[in-house]
Coordinates of C-alpha atoms in Angstrom, one line a residue:
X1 CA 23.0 95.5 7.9
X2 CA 22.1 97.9 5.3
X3 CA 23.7 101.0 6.1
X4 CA 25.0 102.8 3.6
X5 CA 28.4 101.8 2.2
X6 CA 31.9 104.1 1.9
X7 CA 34.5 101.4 0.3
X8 CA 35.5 97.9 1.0
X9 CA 36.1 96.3 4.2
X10 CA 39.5 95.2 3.5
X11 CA 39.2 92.0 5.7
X12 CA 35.9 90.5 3.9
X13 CA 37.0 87.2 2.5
X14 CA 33.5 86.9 0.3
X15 CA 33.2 87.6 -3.8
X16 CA 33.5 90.8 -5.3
X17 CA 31.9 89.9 -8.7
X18 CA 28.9 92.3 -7.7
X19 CA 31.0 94.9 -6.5
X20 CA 29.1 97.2 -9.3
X21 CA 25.6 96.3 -7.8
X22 CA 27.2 97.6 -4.2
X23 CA 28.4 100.9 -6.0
X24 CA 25.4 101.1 -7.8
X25 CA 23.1 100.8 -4.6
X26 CA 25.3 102.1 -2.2
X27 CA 25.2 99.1 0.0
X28 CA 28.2 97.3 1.1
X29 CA 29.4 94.2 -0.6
X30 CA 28.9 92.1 2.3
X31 CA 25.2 93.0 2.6
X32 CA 24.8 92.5 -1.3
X33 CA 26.0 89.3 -0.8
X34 CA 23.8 88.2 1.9
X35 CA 20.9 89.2 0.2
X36 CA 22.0 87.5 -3.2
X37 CA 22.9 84.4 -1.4
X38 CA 19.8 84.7 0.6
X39 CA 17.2 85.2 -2.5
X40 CA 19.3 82.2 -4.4
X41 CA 18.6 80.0 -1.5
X42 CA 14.4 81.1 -1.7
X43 CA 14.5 79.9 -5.2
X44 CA 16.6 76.4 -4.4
X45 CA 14.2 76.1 -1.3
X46 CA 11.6 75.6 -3.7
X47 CA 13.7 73.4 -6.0
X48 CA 14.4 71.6 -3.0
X49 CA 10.5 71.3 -2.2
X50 CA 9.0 70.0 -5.6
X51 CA 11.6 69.1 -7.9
X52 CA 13.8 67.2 -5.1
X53 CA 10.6 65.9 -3.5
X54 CA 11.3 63.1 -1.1
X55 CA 9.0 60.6 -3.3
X56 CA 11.3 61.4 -6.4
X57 CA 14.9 61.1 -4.7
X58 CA 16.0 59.3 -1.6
X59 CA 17.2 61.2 1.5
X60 CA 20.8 61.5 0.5
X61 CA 20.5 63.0 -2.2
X62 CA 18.3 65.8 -0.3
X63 CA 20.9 65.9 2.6
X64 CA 24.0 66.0 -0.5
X65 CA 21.6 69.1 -1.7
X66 CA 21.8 70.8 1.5
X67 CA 25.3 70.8 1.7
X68 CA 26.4 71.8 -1.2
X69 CA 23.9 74.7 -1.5
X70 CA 25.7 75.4 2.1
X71 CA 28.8 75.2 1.3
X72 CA 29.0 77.4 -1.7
X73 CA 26.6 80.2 -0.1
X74 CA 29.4 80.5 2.7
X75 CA 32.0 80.4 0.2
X76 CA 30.5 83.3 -1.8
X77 CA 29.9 84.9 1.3
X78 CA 33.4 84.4 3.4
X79 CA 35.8 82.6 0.1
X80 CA 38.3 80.8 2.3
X81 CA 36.8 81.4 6.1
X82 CA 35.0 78.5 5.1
X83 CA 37.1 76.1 6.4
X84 CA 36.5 77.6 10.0
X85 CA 32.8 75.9 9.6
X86 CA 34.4 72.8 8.4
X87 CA 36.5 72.2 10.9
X88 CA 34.2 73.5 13.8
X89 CA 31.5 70.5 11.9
X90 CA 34.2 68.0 10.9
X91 CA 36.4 68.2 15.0
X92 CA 33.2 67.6 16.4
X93 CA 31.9 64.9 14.7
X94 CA 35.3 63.3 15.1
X95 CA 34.4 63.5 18.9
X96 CA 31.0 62.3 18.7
X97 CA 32.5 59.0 16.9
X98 CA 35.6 58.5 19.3
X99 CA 34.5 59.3 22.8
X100 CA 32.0 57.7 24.9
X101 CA 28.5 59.2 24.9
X102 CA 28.8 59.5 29.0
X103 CA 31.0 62.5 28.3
X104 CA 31.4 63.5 24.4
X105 CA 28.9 66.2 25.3
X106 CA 31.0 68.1 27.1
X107 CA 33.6 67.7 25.1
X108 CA 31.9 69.3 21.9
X109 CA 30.5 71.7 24.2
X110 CA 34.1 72.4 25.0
X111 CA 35.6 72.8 22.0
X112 CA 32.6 74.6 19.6
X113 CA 32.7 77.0 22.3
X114 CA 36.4 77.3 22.4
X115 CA 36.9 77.3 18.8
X116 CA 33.8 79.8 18.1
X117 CA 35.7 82.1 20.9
X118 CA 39.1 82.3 19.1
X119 CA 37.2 83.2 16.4
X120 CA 35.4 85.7 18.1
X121 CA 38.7 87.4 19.6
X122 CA 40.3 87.5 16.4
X123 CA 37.9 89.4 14.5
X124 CA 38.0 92.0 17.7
X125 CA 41.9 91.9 17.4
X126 CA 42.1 92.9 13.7
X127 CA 38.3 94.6 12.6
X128 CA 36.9 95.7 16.2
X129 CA 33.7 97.0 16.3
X130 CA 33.0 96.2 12.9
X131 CA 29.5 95.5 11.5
X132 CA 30.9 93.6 8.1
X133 CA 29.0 90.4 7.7
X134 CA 31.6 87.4 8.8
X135 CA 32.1 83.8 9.3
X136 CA 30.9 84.1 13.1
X137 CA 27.9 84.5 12.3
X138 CA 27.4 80.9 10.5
X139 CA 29.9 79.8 13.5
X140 CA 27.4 80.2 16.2
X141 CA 24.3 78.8 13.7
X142 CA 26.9 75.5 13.6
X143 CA 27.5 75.8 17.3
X144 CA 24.1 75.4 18.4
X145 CA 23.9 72.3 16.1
X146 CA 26.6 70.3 16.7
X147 CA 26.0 71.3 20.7
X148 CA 22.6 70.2 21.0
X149 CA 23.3 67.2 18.8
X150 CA 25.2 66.0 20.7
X151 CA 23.1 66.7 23.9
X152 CA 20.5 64.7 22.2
X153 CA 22.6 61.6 21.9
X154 CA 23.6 61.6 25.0
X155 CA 20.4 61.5 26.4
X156 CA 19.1 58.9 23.9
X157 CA 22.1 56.4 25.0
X158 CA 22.9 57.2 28.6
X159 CA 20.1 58.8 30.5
X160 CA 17.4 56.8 32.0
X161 CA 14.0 57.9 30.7
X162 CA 12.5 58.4 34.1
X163 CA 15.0 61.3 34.5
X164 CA 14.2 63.1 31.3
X165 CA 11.8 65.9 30.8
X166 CA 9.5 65.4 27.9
X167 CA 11.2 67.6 25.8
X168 CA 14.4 65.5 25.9
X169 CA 12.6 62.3 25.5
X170 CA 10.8 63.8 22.3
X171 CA 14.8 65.4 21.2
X172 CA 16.5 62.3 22.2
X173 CA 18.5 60.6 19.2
X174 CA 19.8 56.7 19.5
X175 CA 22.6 56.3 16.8
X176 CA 25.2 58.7 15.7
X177 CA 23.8 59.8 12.2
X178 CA 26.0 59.0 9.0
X179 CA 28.6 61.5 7.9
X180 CA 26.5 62.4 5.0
X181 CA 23.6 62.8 6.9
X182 CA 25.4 64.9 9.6
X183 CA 27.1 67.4 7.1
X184 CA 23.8 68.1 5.4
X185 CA 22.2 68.8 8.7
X186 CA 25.2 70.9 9.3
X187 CA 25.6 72.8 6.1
X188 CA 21.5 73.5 5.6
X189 CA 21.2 76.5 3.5
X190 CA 17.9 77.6 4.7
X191 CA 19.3 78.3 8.1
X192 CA 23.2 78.3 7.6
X193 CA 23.5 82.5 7.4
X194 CA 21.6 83.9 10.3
X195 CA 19.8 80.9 11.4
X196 CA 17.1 80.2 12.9
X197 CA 18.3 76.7 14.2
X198 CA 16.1 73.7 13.4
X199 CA 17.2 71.1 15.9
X200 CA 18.3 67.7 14.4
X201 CA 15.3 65.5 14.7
X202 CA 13.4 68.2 13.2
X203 CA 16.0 68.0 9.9
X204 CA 15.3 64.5 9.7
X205 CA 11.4 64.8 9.5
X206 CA 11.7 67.3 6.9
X207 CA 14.7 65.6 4.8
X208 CA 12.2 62.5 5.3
X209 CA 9.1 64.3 3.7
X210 CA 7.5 63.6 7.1
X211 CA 6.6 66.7 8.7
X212 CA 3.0 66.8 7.8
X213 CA 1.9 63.5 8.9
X214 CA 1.3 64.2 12.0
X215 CA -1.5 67.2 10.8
X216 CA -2.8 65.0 7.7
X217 CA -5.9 62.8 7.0
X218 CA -3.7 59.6 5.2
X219 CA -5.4 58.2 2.6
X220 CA -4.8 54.6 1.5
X221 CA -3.3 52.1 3.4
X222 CA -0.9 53.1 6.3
X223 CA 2.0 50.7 7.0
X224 CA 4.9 51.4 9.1
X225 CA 8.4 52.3 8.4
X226 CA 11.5 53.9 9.4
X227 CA 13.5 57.1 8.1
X228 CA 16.9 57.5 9.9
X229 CA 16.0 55.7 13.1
X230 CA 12.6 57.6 13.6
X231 CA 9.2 55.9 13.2
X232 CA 7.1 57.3 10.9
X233 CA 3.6 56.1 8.8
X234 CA 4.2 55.8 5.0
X235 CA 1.0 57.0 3.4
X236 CA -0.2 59.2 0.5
X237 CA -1.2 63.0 2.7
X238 CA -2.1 66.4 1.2
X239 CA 0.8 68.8 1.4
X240 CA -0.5 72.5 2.2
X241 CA 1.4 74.8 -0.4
X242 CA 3.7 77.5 1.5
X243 CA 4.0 79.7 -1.2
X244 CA 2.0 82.5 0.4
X245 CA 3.7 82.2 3.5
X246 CA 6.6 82.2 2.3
X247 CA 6.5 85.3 -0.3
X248 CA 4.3 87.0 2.7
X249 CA 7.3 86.5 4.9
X250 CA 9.8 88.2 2.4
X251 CA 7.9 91.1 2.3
X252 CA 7.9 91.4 5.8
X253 CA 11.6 91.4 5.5
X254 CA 11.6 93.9 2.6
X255 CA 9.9 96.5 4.8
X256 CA 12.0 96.2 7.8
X257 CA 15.1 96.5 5.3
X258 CA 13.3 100.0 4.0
X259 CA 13.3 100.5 8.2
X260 CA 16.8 100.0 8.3
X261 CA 17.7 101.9 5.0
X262 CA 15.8 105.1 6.4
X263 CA 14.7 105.7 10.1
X264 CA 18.5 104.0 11.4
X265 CA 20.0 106.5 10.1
X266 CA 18.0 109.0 12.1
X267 CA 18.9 107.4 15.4
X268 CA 22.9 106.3 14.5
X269 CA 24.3 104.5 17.6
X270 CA 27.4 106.4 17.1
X271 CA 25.5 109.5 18.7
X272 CA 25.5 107.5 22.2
X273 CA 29.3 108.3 22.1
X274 CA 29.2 111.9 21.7
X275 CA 30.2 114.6 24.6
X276 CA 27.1 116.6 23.2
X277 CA 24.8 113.6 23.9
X278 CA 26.3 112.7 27.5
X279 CA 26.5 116.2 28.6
X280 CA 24.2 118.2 27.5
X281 CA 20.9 115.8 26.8
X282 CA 18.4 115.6 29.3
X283 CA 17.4 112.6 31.3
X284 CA 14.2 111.9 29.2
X285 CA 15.7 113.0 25.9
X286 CA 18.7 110.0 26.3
X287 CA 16.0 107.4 27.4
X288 CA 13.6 108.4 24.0
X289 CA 16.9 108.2 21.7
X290 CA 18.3 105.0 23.8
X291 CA 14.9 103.8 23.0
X292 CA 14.4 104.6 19.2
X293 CA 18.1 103.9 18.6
X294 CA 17.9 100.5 19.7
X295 CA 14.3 99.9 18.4
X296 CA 15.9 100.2 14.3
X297 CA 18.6 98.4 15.3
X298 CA 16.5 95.5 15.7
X299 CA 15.3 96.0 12.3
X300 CA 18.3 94.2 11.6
X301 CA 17.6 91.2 12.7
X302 CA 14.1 91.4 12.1
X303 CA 14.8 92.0 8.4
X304 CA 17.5 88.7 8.3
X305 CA 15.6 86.5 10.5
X306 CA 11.9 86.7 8.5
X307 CA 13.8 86.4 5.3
X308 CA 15.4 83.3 6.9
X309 CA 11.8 82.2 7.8
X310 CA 10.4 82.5 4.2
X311 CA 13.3 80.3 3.0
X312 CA 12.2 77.8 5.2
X313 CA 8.6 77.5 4.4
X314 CA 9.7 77.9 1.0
X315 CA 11.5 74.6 1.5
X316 CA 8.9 72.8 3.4
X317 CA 9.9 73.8 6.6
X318 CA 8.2 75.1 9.8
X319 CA 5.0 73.4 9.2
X320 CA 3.0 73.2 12.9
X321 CA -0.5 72.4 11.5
X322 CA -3.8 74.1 11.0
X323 CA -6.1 76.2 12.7
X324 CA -9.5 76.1 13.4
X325 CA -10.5 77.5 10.2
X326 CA -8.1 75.3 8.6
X327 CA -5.3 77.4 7.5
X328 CA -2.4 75.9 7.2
X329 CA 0.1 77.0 10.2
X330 CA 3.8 78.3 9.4
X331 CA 5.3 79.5 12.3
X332 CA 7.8 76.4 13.2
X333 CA 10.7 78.2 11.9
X334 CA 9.7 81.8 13.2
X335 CA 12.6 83.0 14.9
X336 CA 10.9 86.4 15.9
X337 CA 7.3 87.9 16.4
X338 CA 8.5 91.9 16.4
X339 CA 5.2 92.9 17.1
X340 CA 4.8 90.8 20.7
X341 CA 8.1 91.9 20.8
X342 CA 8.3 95.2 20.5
X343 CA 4.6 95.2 23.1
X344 CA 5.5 92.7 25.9
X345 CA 4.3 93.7 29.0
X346 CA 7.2 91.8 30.5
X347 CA 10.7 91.0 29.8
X348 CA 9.4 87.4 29.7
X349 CA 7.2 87.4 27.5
X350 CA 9.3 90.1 25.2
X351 CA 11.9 87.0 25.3
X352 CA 9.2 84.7 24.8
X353 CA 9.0 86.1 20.7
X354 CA 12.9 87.2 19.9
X355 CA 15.6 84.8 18.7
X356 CA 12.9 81.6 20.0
X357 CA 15.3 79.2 18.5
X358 CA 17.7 80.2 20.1
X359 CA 16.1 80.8 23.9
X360 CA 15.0 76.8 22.8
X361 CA 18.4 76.2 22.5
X362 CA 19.9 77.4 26.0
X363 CA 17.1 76.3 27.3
X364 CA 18.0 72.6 26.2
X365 CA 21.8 72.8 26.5
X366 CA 22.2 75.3 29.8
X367 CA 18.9 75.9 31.9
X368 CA 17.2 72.2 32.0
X369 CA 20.9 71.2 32.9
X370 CA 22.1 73.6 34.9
X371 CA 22.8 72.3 39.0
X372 CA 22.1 76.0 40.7
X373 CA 22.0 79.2 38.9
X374 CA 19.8 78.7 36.3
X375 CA 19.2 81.8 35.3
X376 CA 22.5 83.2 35.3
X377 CA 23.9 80.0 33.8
X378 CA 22.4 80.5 30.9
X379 CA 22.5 84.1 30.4
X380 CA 26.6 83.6 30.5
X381 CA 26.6 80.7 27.7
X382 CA 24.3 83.2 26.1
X383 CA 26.9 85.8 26.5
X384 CA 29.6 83.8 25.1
X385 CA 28.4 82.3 22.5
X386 CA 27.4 85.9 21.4
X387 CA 31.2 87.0 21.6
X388 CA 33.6 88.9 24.1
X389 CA 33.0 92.4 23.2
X390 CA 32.3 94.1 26.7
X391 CA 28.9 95.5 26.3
X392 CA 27.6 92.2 25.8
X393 CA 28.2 91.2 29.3
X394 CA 27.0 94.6 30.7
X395 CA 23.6 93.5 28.9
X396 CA 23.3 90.0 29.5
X397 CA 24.4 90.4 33.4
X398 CA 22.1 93.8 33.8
X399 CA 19.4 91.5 32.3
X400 CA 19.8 88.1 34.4
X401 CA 19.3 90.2 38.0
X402 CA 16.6 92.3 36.2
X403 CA 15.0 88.7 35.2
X404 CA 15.5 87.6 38.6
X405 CA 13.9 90.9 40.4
X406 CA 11.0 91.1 37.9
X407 CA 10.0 87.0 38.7
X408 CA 9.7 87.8 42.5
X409 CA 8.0 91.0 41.8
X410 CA 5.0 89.3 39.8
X411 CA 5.1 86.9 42.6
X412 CA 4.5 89.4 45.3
X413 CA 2.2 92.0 43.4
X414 CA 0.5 91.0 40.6
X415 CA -2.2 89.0 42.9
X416 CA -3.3 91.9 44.4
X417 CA -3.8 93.2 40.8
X418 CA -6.1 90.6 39.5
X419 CA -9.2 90.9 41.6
X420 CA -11.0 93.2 38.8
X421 CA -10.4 94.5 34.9
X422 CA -9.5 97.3 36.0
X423 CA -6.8 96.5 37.9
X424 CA -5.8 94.2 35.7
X425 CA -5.4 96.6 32.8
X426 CA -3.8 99.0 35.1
X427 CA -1.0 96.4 36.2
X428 CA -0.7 95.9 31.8
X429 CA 0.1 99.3 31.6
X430 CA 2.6 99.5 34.2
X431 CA 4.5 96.6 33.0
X432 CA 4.6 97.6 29.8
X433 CA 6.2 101.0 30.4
X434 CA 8.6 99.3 32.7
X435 CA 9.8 97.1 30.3
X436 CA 10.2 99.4 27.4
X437 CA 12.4 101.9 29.6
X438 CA 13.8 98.8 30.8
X439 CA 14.5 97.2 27.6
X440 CA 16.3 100.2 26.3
X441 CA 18.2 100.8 29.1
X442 CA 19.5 97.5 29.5
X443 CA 20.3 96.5 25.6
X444 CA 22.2 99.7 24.4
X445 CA 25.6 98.4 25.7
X446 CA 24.8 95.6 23.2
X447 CA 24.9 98.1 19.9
X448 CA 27.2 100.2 22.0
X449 CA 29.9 97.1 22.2
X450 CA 32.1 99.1 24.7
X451 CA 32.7 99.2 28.3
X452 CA 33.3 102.7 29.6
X453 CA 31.3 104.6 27.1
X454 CA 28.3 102.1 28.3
X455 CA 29.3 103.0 32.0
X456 CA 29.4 107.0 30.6
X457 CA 26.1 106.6 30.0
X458 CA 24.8 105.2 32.8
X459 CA 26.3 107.1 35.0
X460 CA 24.8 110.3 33.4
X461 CA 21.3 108.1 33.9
X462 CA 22.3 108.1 37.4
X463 CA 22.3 103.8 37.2
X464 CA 18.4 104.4 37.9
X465 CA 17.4 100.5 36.5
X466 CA 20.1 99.0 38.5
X467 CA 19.5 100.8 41.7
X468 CA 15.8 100.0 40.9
X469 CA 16.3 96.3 40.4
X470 CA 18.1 96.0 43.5
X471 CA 15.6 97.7 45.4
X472 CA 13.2 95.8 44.0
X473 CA 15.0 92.3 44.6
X474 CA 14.8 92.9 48.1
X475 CA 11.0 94.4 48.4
X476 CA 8.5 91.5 47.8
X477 CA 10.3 89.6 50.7
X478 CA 8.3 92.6 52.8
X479 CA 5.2 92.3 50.8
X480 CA 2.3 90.0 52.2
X481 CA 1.3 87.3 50.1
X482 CA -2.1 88.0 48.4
X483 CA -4.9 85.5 50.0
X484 CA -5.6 83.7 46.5
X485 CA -1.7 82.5 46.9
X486 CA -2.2 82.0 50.4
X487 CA -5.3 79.4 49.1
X488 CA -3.4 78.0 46.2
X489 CA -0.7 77.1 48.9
X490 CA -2.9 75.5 51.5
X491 CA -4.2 73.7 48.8
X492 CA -1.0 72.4 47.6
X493 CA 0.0 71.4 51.0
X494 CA -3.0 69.5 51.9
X495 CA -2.9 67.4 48.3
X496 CA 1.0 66.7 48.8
X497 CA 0.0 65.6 52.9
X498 CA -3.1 63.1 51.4
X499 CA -0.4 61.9 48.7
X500 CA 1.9 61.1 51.1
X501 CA -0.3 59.8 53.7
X502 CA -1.6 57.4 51.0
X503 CA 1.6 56.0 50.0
X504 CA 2.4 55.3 54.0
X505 CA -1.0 53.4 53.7
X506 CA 0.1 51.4 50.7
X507 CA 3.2 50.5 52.6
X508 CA 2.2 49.4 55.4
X509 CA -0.9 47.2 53.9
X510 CA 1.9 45.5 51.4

């Protein structure tokens, strides 16, 4: 995202009127762009916070805020690839209104994905393989919206509440929200660029000035009242400032951006298609460079996605409470933790702290729905909602049998790992190796984008993960289950056998 710049991208659609700043810096228009747009919406987060301060305006006026703010950041970003997001938005409202909530889900699953799709193939039909900043990008943010949206209604109106999860009875919305309320939701600045997705209810809360009162001593007399079809207590609370986490968080960003500015460089992804680098590289040599190449390039998104996070708390957003020494907590809009990241022991838990909102999302909208195939299910919506360039699917289908073969391999051996700190620390080291070689191998077709340069590559690496992860999809079905499994087991059995043996009981004495 902030590589250094040559000319102008003859298909970006944003402003120009800082084209001297670009020249000046060196840095594409594009990326000046985002970061102008970016650093205006810091400062109207704050407007947003204490000078349109729920107790001064109503509601609508906040949600007209967020849209316009929205709106005009995308059109100084994209100019007239705007109306893509409008009518992606404005189609699937029009669904949500006219169908019946038994099946409107589908449907605007059906067409955001359909619509972000054409989208996707025409950038790869006329820019391929380019890295300019484009409409897509807000596409998907809008796609995960609308989607779960209308997930969430469909569970509040048709679903019976014995067959929902607690999650989707805490998500679950009753009424279809007002147009004005919808497009604000739609069009929120804080997240509209790169994300991180805040899930409707959670809008509403902070629209509503609500989202400390669940973490707040009220003072006063406490009567109840409704904002936008959700209960809440109206009462005077003390609102922790965010400030510091907020400027703490752009600083963050600033130093991944010096990251990206100066180590990327050193390991360009362009090197990965070179006949010097296939042929003549040794085995440990690619799997350092595939590791470090891959590593910056993450900077990107690290860089984009804590900037995005101190917009948020700027606003008022991502407010989870305090902690025991009574700090106020931030993290509720944190789409990454690149340090858990970057030394997860596991692929899990590496997922557990990169694009969160996201993983929330399929989670919601593919996995907890999904018949059979979990897994896979939701690595394929993840794959294309992403986009159709090839080397997506090499990673996202590498990584869903990986997944797979990992889960039964922590099943079958990390028991036997657990009886002392020793082991313990020993299995740690283990699994984090593994992963990092993993995590390299498996994510370069991502930057890579191509199909048989990908395969080039892996070839020359002799397909060593895959033939691993087969290997080891098959072994724990030989390995002995550890006796504290064996125990946990017979316990389980025996409380499931007195449950059931009690409801006979109850039958037969009724």
């Amino acid at each position: 995202m902030m590589a250094a710049a040559e000319g102008v991208d003859p298909y970006y659609q944003g402003s120009r009127q800082f084209w001297w700043l670009s020249h000046f810096t060196g840095l594409q228009i594009d990326q000046i762009n985002f970061i102008l747009s970016q650093f205006t919406a810091l400062i109207l987060g704050y407007v947003l916070r204490v000078h349109l301060h729920p107790s001064k305006v109503s509601t609508n006026v906040r949600h007209c805020f967020c849209f316009t703010v929205g709106v005009s950041m995308l059109y100084f970003c994209f100019g007239n690839y705007v109306v893509h997001i409008l009518i992606q938005a404005v189609t699937s409202y029009v669904i949500l209104r006219m169908l019946s909530p038994n099946t409107f889900q589908r449907y605007v699953m059906i067409f955001a994905l359909s619509y972000l799709s054409l989208i996707h193939l025409l950038r790869q039909i006329y820019n391929y393989g380019s890295y300019t900043l484009d409409i897509t990008g807000p596409l998907m943010v809008i796609t995960q919206k609308v989607t779960s949206l209308a997930f969430c209604l469909h569970d509040g109106n048709v679903k019976e509440e014995k067959k929902l999860n607690e999650d989707q009875k805490k998500q679950r919305v009753k009424e279809i929200p007002s147009f004005v309320v919808y497009m604000g939701y739609c069009f929120q600045f804080q997240t509209l660029m790169c994300g991180p997705l805040i899930f409707y209810k959670d809008y509403l809360v902070f629209i509503a000035g609500e989202q400390y009162r669940s973490y707040s001593k009220a003072n006063g007399d406490v009567s109840k009242g409704q904002v936008n079809g959700i209960d809440h207590k109206t009462a005077v609370c003390t609102e922790p400032n965010p400030n510091m986490s907020a400027l703490k968080k752009v600083a963050e960003s600033m130093v991944y951006a010096l990251m990206l500015l100066f180590c990327l460089p050193r390991f360009p992804v362009k090197r990965l298609l070179d006949d010097d680098f296939v042929d003549n590289t040794s085995f440990l040599s690619k799997m350092f460079y595939l590791s470090m190449a891959t590593m910056f390039v993450r900077t990107k998104y690290y860089h984009a996605w804590s900037l995005a996070d101190g917009i948020c708390n700027m606003s008022g957003i991502g407010f989870t409470g305090y902690d025991e020494k009574g700090v106020a907590k931030w993290d509720g809009s944190t789409n990454v933790n690149a340090i858990r990241f970057e030394t997860g022991e596991s692929l899990h838990k590496c997922l557990q702290h990169w694009n969160r909102c996201t993983g929330l999302w399929l989670r919601r909208v593919a996995y907890d729905r999904a018949p059979f195939q979990k897994t896979l299910s939701t690595y394929c919506l993840s794959a294309i909602w992403h986009g159709f360039y090839p080397g997506y699917y090499i990673t996202f289908l590498t990584g869903a049998v990986y997944t797979e073969a990992c889960r039964k391999c922590r099943r079958a051996f990390r028991p036997y790992f657990q009886t002392t700190k020793r082991l313990a620390f020993i299995y740690d080291v283990i699994t984090f190796l593994v992963t990092k070689v993993s995590m390299a191998y498996c994510t370069f077709p991502f930057v890579l984008l191509q199909f048989w340069p990908a395969i080039r590559i892996y070839r020359s690496l002799f397909f060593y993960v895959h033939i691993g992860t087969i290997v080891f999809f098959f072994i724990p079905s030989f390995v002995p289950l550890h006796e504290s499994v064996k125990s946990k087991q017979r316990d389980s059995s025996a409380n499931g056998s007195m449950a059931s043996n009690g409801k006979s009981k109850a039958l037969k004495s009724s």
